[in-house]
PDB file of C-alpha atoms in Angstrom:
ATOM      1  CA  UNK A   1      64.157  91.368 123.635  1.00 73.00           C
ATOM      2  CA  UNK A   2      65.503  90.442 127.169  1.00 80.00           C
ATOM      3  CA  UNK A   3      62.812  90.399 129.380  1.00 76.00           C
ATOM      4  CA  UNK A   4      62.243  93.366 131.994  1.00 76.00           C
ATOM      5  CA  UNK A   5      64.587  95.492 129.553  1.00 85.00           C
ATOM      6  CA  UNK A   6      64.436  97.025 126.083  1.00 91.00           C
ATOM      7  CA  UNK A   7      67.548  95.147 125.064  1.00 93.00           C
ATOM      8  CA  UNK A   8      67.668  93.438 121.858  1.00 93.00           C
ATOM      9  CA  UNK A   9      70.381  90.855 121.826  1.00 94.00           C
ATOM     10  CA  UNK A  10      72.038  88.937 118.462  1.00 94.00           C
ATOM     11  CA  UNK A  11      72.803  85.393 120.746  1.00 95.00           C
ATOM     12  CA  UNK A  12      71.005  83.142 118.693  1.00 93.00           C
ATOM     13  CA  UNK A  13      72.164  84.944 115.326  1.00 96.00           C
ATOM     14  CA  UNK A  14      76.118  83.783 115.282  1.00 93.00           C
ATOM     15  CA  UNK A  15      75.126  81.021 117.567  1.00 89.00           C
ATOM     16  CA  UNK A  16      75.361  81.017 121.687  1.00 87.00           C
ATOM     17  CA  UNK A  17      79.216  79.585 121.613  1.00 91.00           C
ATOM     18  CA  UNK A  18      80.061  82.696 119.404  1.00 95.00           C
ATOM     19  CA  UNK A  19      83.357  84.534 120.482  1.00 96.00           C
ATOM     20  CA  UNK A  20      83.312  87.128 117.262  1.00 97.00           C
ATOM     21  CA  UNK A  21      80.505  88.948 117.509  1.00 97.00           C
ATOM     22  CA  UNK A  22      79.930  91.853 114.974  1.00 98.00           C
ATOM     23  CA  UNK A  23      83.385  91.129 113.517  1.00 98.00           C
ATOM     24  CA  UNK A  24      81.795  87.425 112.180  1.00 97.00           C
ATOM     25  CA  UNK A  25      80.723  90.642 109.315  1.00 97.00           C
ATOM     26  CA  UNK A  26      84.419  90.803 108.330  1.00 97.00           C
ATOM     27  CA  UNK A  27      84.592  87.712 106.134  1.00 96.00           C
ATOM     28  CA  UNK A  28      87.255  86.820 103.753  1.00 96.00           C
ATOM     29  CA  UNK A  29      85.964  88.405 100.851  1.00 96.00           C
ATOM     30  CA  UNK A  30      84.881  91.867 102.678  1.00 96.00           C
ATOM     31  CA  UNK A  31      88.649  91.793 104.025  1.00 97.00           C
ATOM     32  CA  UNK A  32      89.808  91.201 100.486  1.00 97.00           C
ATOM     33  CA  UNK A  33      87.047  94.193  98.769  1.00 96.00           C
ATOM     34  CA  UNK A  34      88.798  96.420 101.559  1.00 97.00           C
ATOM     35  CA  UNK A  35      92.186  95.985 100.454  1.00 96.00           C
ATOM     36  CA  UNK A  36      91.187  97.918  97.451  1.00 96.00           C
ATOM     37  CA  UNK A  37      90.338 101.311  99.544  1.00 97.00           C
ATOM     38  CA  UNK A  38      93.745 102.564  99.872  1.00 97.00           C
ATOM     39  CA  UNK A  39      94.643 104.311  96.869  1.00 95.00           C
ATOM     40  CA  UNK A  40      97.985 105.977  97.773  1.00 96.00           C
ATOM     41  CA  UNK A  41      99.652 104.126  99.992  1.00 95.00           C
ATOM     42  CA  UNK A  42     100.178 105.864 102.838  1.00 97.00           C
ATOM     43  CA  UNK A  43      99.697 105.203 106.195  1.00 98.00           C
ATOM     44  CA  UNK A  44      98.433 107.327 109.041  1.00 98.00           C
ATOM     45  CA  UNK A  45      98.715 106.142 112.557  1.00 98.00           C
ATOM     46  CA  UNK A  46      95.516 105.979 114.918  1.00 98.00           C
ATOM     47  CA  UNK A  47      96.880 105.212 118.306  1.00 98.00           C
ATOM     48  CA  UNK A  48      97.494 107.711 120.924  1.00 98.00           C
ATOM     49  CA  UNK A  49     101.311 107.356 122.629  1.00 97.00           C
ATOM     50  CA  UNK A  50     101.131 104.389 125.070  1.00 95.00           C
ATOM     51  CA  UNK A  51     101.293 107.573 127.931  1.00 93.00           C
ATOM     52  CA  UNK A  52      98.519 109.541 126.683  1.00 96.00           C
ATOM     53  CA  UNK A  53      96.311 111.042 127.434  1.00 97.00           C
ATOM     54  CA  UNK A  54      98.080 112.236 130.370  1.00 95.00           C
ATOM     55  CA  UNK A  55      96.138 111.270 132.962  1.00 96.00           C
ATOM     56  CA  UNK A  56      94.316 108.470 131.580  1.00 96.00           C
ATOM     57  CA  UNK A  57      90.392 107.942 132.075  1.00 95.00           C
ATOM     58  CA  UNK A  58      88.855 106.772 134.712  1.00 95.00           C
ATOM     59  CA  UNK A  59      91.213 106.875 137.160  1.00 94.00           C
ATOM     60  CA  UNK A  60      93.441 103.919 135.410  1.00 96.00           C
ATOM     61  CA  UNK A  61      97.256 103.626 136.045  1.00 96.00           C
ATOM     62  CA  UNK A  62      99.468 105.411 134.405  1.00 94.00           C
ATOM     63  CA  UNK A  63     102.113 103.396 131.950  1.00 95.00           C
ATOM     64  CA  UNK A  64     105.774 103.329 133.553  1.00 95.00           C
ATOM     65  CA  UNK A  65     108.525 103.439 130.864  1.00 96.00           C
ATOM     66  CA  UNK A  66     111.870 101.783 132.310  1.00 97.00           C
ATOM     67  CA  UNK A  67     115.111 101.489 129.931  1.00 97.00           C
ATOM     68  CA  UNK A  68     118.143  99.407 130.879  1.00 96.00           C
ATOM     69  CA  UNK A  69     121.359  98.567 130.366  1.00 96.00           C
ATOM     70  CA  UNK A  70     121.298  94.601 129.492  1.00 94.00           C
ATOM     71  CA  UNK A  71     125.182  94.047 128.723  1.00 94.00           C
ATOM     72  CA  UNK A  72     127.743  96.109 127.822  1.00 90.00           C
ATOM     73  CA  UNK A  73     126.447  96.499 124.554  1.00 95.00           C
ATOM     74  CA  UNK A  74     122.543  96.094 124.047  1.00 97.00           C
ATOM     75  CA  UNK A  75     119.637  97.747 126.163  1.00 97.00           C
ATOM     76  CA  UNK A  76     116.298  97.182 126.722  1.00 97.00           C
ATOM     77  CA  UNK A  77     113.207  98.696 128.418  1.00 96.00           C
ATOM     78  CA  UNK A  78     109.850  97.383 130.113  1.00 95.00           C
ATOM     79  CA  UNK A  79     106.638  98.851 130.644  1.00 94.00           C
ATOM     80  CA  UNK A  80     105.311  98.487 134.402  1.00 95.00           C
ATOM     81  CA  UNK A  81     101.951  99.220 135.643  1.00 93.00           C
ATOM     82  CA  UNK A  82     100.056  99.173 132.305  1.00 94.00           C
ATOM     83  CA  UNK A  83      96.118  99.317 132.070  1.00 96.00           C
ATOM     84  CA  UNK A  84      94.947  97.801 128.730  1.00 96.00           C
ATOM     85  CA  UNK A  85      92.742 100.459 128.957  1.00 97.00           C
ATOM     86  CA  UNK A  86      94.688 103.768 130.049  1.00 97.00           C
ATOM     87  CA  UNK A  87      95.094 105.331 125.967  1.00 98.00           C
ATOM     88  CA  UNK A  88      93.837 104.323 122.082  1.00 98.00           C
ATOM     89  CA  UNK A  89      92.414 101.014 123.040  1.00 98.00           C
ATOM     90  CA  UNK A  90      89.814  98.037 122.644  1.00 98.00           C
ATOM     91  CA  UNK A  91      86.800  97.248 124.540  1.00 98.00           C
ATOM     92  CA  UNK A  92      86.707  93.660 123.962  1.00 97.00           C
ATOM     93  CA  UNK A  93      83.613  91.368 124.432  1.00 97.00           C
ATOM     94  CA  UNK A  94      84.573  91.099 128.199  1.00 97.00           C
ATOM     95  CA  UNK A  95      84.318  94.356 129.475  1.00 97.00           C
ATOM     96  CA  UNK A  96      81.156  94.939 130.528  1.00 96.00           C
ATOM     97  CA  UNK A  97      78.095  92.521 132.273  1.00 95.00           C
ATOM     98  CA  UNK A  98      74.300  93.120 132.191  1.00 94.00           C
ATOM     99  CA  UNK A  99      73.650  92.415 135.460  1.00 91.00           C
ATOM    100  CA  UNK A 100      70.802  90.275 135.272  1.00 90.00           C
ATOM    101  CA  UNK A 101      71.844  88.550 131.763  1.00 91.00           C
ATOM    102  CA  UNK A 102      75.174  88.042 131.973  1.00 94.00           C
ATOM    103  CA  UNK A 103      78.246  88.827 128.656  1.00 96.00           C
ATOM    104  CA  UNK A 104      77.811  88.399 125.389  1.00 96.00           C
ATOM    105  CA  UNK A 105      75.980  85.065 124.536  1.00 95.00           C
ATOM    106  CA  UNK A 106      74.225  85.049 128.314  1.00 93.00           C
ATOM    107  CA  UNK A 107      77.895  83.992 129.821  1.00 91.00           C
ATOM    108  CA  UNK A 108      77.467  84.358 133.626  1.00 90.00           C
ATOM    109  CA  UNK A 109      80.678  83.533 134.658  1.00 86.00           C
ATOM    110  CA  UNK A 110      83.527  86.311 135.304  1.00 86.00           C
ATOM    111  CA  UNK A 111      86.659  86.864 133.041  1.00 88.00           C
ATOM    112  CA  UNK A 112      89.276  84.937 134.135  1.00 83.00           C
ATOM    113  CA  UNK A 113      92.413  83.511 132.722  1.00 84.00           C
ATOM    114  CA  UNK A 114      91.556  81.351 129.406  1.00 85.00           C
ATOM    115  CA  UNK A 115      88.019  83.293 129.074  1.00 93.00           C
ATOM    116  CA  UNK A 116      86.968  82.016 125.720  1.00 94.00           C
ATOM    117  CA  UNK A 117      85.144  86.100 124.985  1.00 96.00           C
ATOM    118  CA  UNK A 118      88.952  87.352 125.817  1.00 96.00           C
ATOM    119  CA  UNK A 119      90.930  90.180 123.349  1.00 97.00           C
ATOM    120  CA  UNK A 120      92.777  87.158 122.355  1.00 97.00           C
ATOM    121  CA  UNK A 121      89.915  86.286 119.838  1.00 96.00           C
ATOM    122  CA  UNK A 122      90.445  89.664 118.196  1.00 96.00           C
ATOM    123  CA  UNK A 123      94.352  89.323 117.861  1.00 97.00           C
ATOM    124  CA  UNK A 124      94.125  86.207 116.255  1.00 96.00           C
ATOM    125  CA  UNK A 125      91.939  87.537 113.543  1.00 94.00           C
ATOM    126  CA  UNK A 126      92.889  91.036 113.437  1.00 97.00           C
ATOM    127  CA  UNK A 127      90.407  94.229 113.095  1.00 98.00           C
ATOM    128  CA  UNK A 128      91.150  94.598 109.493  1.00 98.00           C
ATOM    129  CA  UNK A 129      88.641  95.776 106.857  1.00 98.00           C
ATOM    130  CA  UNK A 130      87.476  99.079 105.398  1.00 98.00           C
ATOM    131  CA  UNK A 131      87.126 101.854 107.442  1.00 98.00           C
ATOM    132  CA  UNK A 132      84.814 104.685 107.275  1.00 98.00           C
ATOM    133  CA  UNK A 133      85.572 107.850 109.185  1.00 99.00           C
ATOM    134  CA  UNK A 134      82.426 110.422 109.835  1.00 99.00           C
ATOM    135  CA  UNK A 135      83.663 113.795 110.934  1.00 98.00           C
ATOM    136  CA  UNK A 136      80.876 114.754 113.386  1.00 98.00           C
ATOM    137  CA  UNK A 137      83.242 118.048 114.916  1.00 98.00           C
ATOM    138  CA  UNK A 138      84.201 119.080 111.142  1.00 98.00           C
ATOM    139  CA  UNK A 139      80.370 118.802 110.013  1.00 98.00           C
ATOM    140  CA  UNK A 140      78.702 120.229 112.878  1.00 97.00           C
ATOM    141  CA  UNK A 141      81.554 123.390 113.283  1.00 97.00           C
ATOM    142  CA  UNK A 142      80.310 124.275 109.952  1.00 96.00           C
ATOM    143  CA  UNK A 143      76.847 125.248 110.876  1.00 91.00           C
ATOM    144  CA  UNK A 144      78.425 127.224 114.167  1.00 92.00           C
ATOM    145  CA  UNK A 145      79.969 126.885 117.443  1.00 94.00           C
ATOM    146  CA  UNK A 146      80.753 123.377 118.165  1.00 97.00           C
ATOM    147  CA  UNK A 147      82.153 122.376 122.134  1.00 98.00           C
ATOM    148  CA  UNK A 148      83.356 118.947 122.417  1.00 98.00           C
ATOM    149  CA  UNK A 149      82.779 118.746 126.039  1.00 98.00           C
ATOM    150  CA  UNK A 150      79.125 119.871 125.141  1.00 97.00           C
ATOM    151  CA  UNK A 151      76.608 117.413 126.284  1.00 98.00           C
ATOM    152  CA  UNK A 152      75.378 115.950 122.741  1.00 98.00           C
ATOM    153  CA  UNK A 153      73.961 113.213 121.982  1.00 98.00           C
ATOM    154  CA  UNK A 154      74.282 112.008 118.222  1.00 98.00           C
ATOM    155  CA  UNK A 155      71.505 110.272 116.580  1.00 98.00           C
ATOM    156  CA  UNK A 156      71.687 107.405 113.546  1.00 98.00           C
ATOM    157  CA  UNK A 157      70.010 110.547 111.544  1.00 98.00           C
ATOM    158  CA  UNK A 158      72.667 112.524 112.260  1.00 98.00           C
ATOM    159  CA  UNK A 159      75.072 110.016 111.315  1.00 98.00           C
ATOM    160  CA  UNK A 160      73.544 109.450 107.770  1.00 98.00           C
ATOM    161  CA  UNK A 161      73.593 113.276 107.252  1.00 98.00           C
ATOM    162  CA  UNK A 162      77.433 113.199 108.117  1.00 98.00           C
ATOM    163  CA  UNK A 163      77.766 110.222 105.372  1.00 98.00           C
ATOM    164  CA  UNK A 164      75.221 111.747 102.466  1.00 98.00           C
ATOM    165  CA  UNK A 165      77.557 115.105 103.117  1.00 98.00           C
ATOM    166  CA  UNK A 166      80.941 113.341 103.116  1.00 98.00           C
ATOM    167  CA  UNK A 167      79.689 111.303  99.811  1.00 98.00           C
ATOM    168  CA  UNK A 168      80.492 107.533 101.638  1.00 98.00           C
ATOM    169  CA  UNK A 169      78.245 105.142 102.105  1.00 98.00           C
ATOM    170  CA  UNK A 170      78.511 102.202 104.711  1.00 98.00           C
ATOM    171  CA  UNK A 171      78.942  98.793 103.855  1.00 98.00           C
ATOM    172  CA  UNK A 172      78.453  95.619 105.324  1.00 98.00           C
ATOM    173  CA  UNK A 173      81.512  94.901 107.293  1.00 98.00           C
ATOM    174  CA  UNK A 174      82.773  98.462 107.665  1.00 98.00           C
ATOM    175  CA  UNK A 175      84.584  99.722 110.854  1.00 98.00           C
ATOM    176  CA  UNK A 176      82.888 103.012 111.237  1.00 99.00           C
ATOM    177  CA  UNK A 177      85.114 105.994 112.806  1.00 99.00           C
ATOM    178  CA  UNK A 178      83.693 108.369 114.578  1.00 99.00           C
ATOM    179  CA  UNK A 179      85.618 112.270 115.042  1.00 98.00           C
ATOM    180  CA  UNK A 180      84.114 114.125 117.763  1.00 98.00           C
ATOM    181  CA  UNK A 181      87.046 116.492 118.075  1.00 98.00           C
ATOM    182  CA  UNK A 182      87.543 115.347 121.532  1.00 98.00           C
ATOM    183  CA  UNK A 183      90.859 114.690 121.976  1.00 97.00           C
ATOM    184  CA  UNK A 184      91.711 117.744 120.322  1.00 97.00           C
ATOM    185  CA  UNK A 185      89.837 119.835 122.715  1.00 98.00           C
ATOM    186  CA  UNK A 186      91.233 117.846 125.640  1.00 98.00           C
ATOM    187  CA  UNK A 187      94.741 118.506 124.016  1.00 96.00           C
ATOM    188  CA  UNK A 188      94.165 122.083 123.999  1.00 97.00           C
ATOM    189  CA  UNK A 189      93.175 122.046 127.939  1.00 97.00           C
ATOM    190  CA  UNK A 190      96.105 123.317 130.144  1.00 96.00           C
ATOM    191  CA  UNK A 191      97.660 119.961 132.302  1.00 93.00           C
ATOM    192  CA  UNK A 192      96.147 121.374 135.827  1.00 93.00           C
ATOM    193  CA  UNK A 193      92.853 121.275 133.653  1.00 96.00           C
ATOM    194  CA  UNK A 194      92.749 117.357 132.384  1.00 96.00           C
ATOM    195  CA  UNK A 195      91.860 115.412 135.540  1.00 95.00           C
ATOM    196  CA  UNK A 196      88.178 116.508 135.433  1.00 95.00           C
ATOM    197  CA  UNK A 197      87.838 115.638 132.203  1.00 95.00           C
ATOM    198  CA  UNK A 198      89.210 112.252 132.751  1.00 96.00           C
ATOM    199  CA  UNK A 199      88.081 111.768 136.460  1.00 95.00           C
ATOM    200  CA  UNK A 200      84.214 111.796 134.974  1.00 95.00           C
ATOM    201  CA  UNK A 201      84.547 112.333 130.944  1.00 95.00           C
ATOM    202  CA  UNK A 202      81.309 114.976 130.148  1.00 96.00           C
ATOM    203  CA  UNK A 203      80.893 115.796 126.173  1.00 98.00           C
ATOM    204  CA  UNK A 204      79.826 114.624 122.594  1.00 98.00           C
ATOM    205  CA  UNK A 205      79.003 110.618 121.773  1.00 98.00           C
ATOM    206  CA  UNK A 206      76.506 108.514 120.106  1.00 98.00           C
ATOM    207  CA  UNK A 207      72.822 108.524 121.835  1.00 98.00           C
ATOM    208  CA  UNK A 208      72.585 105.709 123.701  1.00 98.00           C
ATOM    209  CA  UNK A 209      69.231 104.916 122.589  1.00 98.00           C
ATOM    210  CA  UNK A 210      67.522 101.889 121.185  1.00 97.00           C
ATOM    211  CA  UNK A 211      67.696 103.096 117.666  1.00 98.00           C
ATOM    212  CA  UNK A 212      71.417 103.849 117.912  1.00 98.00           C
ATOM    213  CA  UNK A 213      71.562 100.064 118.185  1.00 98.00           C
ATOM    214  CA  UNK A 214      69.630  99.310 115.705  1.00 98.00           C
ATOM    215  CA  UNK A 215      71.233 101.512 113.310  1.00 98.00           C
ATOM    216  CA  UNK A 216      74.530  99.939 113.612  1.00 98.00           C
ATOM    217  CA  UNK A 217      73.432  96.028 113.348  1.00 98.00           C
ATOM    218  CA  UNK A 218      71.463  97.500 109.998  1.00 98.00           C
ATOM    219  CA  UNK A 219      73.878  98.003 108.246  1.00 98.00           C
ATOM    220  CA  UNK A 220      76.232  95.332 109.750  1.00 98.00           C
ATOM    221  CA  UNK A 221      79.129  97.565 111.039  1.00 98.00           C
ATOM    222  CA  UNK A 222      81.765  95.343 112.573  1.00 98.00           C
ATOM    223  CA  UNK A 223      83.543  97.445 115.278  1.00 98.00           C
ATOM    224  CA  UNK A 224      83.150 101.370 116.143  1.00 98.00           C
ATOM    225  CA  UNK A 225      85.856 103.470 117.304  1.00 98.00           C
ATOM    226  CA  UNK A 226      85.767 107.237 118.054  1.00 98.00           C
ATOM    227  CA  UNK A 227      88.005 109.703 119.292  1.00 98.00           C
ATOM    228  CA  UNK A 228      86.327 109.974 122.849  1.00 98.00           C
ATOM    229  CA  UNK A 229      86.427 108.037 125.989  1.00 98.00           C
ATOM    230  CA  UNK A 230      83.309 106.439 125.745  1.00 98.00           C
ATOM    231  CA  UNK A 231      81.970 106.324 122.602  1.00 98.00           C
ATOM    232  CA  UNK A 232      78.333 106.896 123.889  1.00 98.00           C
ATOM    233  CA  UNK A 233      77.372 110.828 124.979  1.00 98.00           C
ATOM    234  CA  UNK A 234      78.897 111.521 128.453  1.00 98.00           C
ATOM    235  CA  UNK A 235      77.178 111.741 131.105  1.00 97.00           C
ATOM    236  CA  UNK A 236      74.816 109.057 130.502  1.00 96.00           C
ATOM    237  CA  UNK A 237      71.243 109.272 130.775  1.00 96.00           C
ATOM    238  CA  UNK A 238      69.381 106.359 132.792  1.00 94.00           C
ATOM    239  CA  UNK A 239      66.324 107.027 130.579  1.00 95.00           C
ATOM    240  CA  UNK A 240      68.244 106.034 127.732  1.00 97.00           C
ATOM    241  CA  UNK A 241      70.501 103.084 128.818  1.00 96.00           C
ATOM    242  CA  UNK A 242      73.774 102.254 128.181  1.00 97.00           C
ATOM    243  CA  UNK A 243      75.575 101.829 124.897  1.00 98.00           C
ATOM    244  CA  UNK A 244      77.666 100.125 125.981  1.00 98.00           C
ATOM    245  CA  UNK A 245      75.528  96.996 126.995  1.00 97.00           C
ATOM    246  CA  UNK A 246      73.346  97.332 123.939  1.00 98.00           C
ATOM    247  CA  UNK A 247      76.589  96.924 121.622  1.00 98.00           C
ATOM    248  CA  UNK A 248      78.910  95.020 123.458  1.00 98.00           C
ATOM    249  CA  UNK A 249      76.432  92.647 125.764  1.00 97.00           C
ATOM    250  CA  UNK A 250      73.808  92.332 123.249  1.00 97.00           C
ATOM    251  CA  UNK A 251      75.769  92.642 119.499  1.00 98.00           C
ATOM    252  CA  UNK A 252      78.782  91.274 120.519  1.00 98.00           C
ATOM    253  CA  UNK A 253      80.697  94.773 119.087  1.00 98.00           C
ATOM    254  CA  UNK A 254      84.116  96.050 119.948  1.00 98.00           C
ATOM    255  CA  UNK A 255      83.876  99.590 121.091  1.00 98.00           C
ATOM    256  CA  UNK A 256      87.230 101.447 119.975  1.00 98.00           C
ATOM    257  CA  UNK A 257      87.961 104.380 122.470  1.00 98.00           C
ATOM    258  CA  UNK A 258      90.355 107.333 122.327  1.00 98.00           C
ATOM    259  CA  UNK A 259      91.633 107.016 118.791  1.00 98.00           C
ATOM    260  CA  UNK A 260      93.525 110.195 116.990  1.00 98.00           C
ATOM    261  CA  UNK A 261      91.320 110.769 114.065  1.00 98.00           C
ATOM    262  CA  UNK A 262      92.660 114.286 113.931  1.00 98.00           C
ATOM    263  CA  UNK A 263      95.410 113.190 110.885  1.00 98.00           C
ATOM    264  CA  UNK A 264      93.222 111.144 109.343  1.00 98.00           C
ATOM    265  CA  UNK A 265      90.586 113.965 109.181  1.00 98.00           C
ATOM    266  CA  UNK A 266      92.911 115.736 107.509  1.00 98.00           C
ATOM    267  CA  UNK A 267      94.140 113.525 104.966  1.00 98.00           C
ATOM    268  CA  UNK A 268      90.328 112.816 104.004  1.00 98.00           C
ATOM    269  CA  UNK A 269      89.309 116.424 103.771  1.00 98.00           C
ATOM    270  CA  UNK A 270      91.991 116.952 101.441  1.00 97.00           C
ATOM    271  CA  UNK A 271      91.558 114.061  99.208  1.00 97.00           C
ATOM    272  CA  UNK A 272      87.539 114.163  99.502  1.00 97.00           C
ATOM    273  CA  UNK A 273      87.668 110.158 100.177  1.00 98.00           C
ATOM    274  CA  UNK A 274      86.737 109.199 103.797  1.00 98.00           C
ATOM    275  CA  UNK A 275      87.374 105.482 103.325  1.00 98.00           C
ATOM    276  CA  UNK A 276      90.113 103.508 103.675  1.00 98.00           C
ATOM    277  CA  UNK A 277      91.757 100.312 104.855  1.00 98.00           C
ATOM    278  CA  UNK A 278      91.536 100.234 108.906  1.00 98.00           C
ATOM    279  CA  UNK A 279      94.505  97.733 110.462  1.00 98.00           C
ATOM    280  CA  UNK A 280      94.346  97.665 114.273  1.00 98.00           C
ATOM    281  CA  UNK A 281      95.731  94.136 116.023  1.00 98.00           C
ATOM    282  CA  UNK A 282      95.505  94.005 119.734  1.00 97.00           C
ATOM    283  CA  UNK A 283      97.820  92.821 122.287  1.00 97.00           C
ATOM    284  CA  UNK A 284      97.543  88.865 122.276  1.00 97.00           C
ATOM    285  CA  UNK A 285      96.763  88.809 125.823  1.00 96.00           C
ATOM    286  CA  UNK A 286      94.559  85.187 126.629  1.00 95.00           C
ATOM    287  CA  UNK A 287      91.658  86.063 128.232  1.00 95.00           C
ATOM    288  CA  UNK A 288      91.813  90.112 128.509  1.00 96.00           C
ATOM    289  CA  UNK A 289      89.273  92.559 128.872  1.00 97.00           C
ATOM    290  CA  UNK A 290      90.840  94.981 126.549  1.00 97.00           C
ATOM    291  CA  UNK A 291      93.953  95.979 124.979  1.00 98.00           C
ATOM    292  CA  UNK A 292      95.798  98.707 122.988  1.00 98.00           C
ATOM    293  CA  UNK A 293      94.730  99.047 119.852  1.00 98.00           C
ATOM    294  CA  UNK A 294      97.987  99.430 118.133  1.00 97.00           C
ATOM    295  CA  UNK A 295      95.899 100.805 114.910  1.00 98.00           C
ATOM    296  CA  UNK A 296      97.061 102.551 111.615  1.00 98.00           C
ATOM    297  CA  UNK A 297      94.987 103.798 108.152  1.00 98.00           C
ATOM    298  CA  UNK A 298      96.275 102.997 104.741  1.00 98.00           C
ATOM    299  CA  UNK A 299      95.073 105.852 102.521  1.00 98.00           C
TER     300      UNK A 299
END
């Protein structure tokens, strides 16, 4: 534990020069067990259009689509103005700095160009490995009226009630999916209603507790993604801390924000198996903070 904090960190576990983090749990033979988990072949496609959600979070730039004439016979197109971390996208080991401690490993220095913690490490390797989704909005509708943009936090006891109902158990290795139903309540908002929600995102997440933390190195889950802004309950609570610094400081996990789960939901309703074989490669960008996540599920 970090002194003057309650902050358990994984440094010494991987090794201080680690640039994997949690995903050092997606070895070889847990990639090749996960290519197993898809069953029918088809795919279902995780990522958000590169313009939504419309606006994006935080106050980031909106994507610019251009498409020109090259020649008299071909085109082409370019994207201006585009924040790595404006739709479905990656929080990579950069992103966020305990102030006192430093990134991941006790790095002090900032990001720059050629930052050996940079989204680069994950496009090289790929987030690829089986994926477990846990319908929190399907499990907790059923018991009565469930608001997405309800301040609730959602405890690791929660989360193993979700898995015991869905039948799935996580392995070591696993990206674990979380479906808060967020997006589809923020789809559902009329467009002069978004930029609240966006400006200062307010509604379901993971408790940013201690135990949340704990819960998740357990069981050795490589990555998280969910379907909300922030992954953690919004707003924070001080008393709590932050997730994100307990995961991504301290573990050395990707946080996966703003994925459409709302398909895949579907799909694993219908065929009563919520596993399958998660594929998301990010943007080979040297050094980044975060990328797109460019993700799909094979089913």
């Amino acid at each position: 534990m970090l002194e003057g904090t309650d902050l358990r960190h994984a440094w010494d576990h991987f090794g201080r020069e680690d640039r994997l983090g949690t995903l050092n749990h997606l070895t070889e033979s847990a990639r090749l067990e996960s290519l197993t988990v898809a069953t029918t072949g088809s795919s279902v496609c995780l990522s958000l259009p590169l313009g939504q959600p419309d606006p994006p979070p935080y106050g980031r730039s909106a994507v610019a689509h251009t498409v020109y004439r090259a020649n008299g016979f071909s085109w082409g197109d370019r994207v201006d103005a585009l924040d790595m971390q404006s739709s479905t996208q990656w929080d990579g080991l950069l992103h966020v700095r305990h102030k006192d401690h430093g990134f991941y490993g006790g790095r002090q220095s900032p990001p720059g160009p050629g930052d050996p913690l940079g989204i680069d490490v994950l496009a090289r390797s790929g987030v690829i490995g089986r994926g477990v989704l846990l319908d929190v909005a399907r499990h907790l509708a059923a018991d009565g009226p469930y608001d997405a943009f309800e301040r609730r936090a959602i405890t690791p006891e929660q989360l193993e009630e979700i898995a015991a109902a869905q039948d799935v158990t996580l392995r070591p290795g696993d990206v674990l999916c979380l479906r808060f139903g967020w997006h589809a309540a923020f789809r559902e908002l009329d467009p002069g209603e978004r930029e609240p929600f966006m400006t200062a995102p307010v509604g379901v997440g993971l408790s940013a507790r201690p135990e949340t933390a704990r819960f998740l190195w357990d069981r050795q889950v490589a990555a998280v993604a969910s379907d909300n802004p922030a992954v953690e309950v919004q707003p924070g609570d001080k008393g709590d801390g932050y997730l994100h610094h307990r995961l991504i400081t301290m573990l050395g996990m990707p946080l996966g924000e703003l994925f459409d789960f709302d398909e895949l939901a579907d799909v694993c309703a219908r065929s009563g198996r919520w596993d399958f074989l998660f594929v998301s490669v990010p943007l080979h960008l040297v050094g980044g903070v975060g990328s797109p996540a460019n993700a799909i599920a094979l089913v």
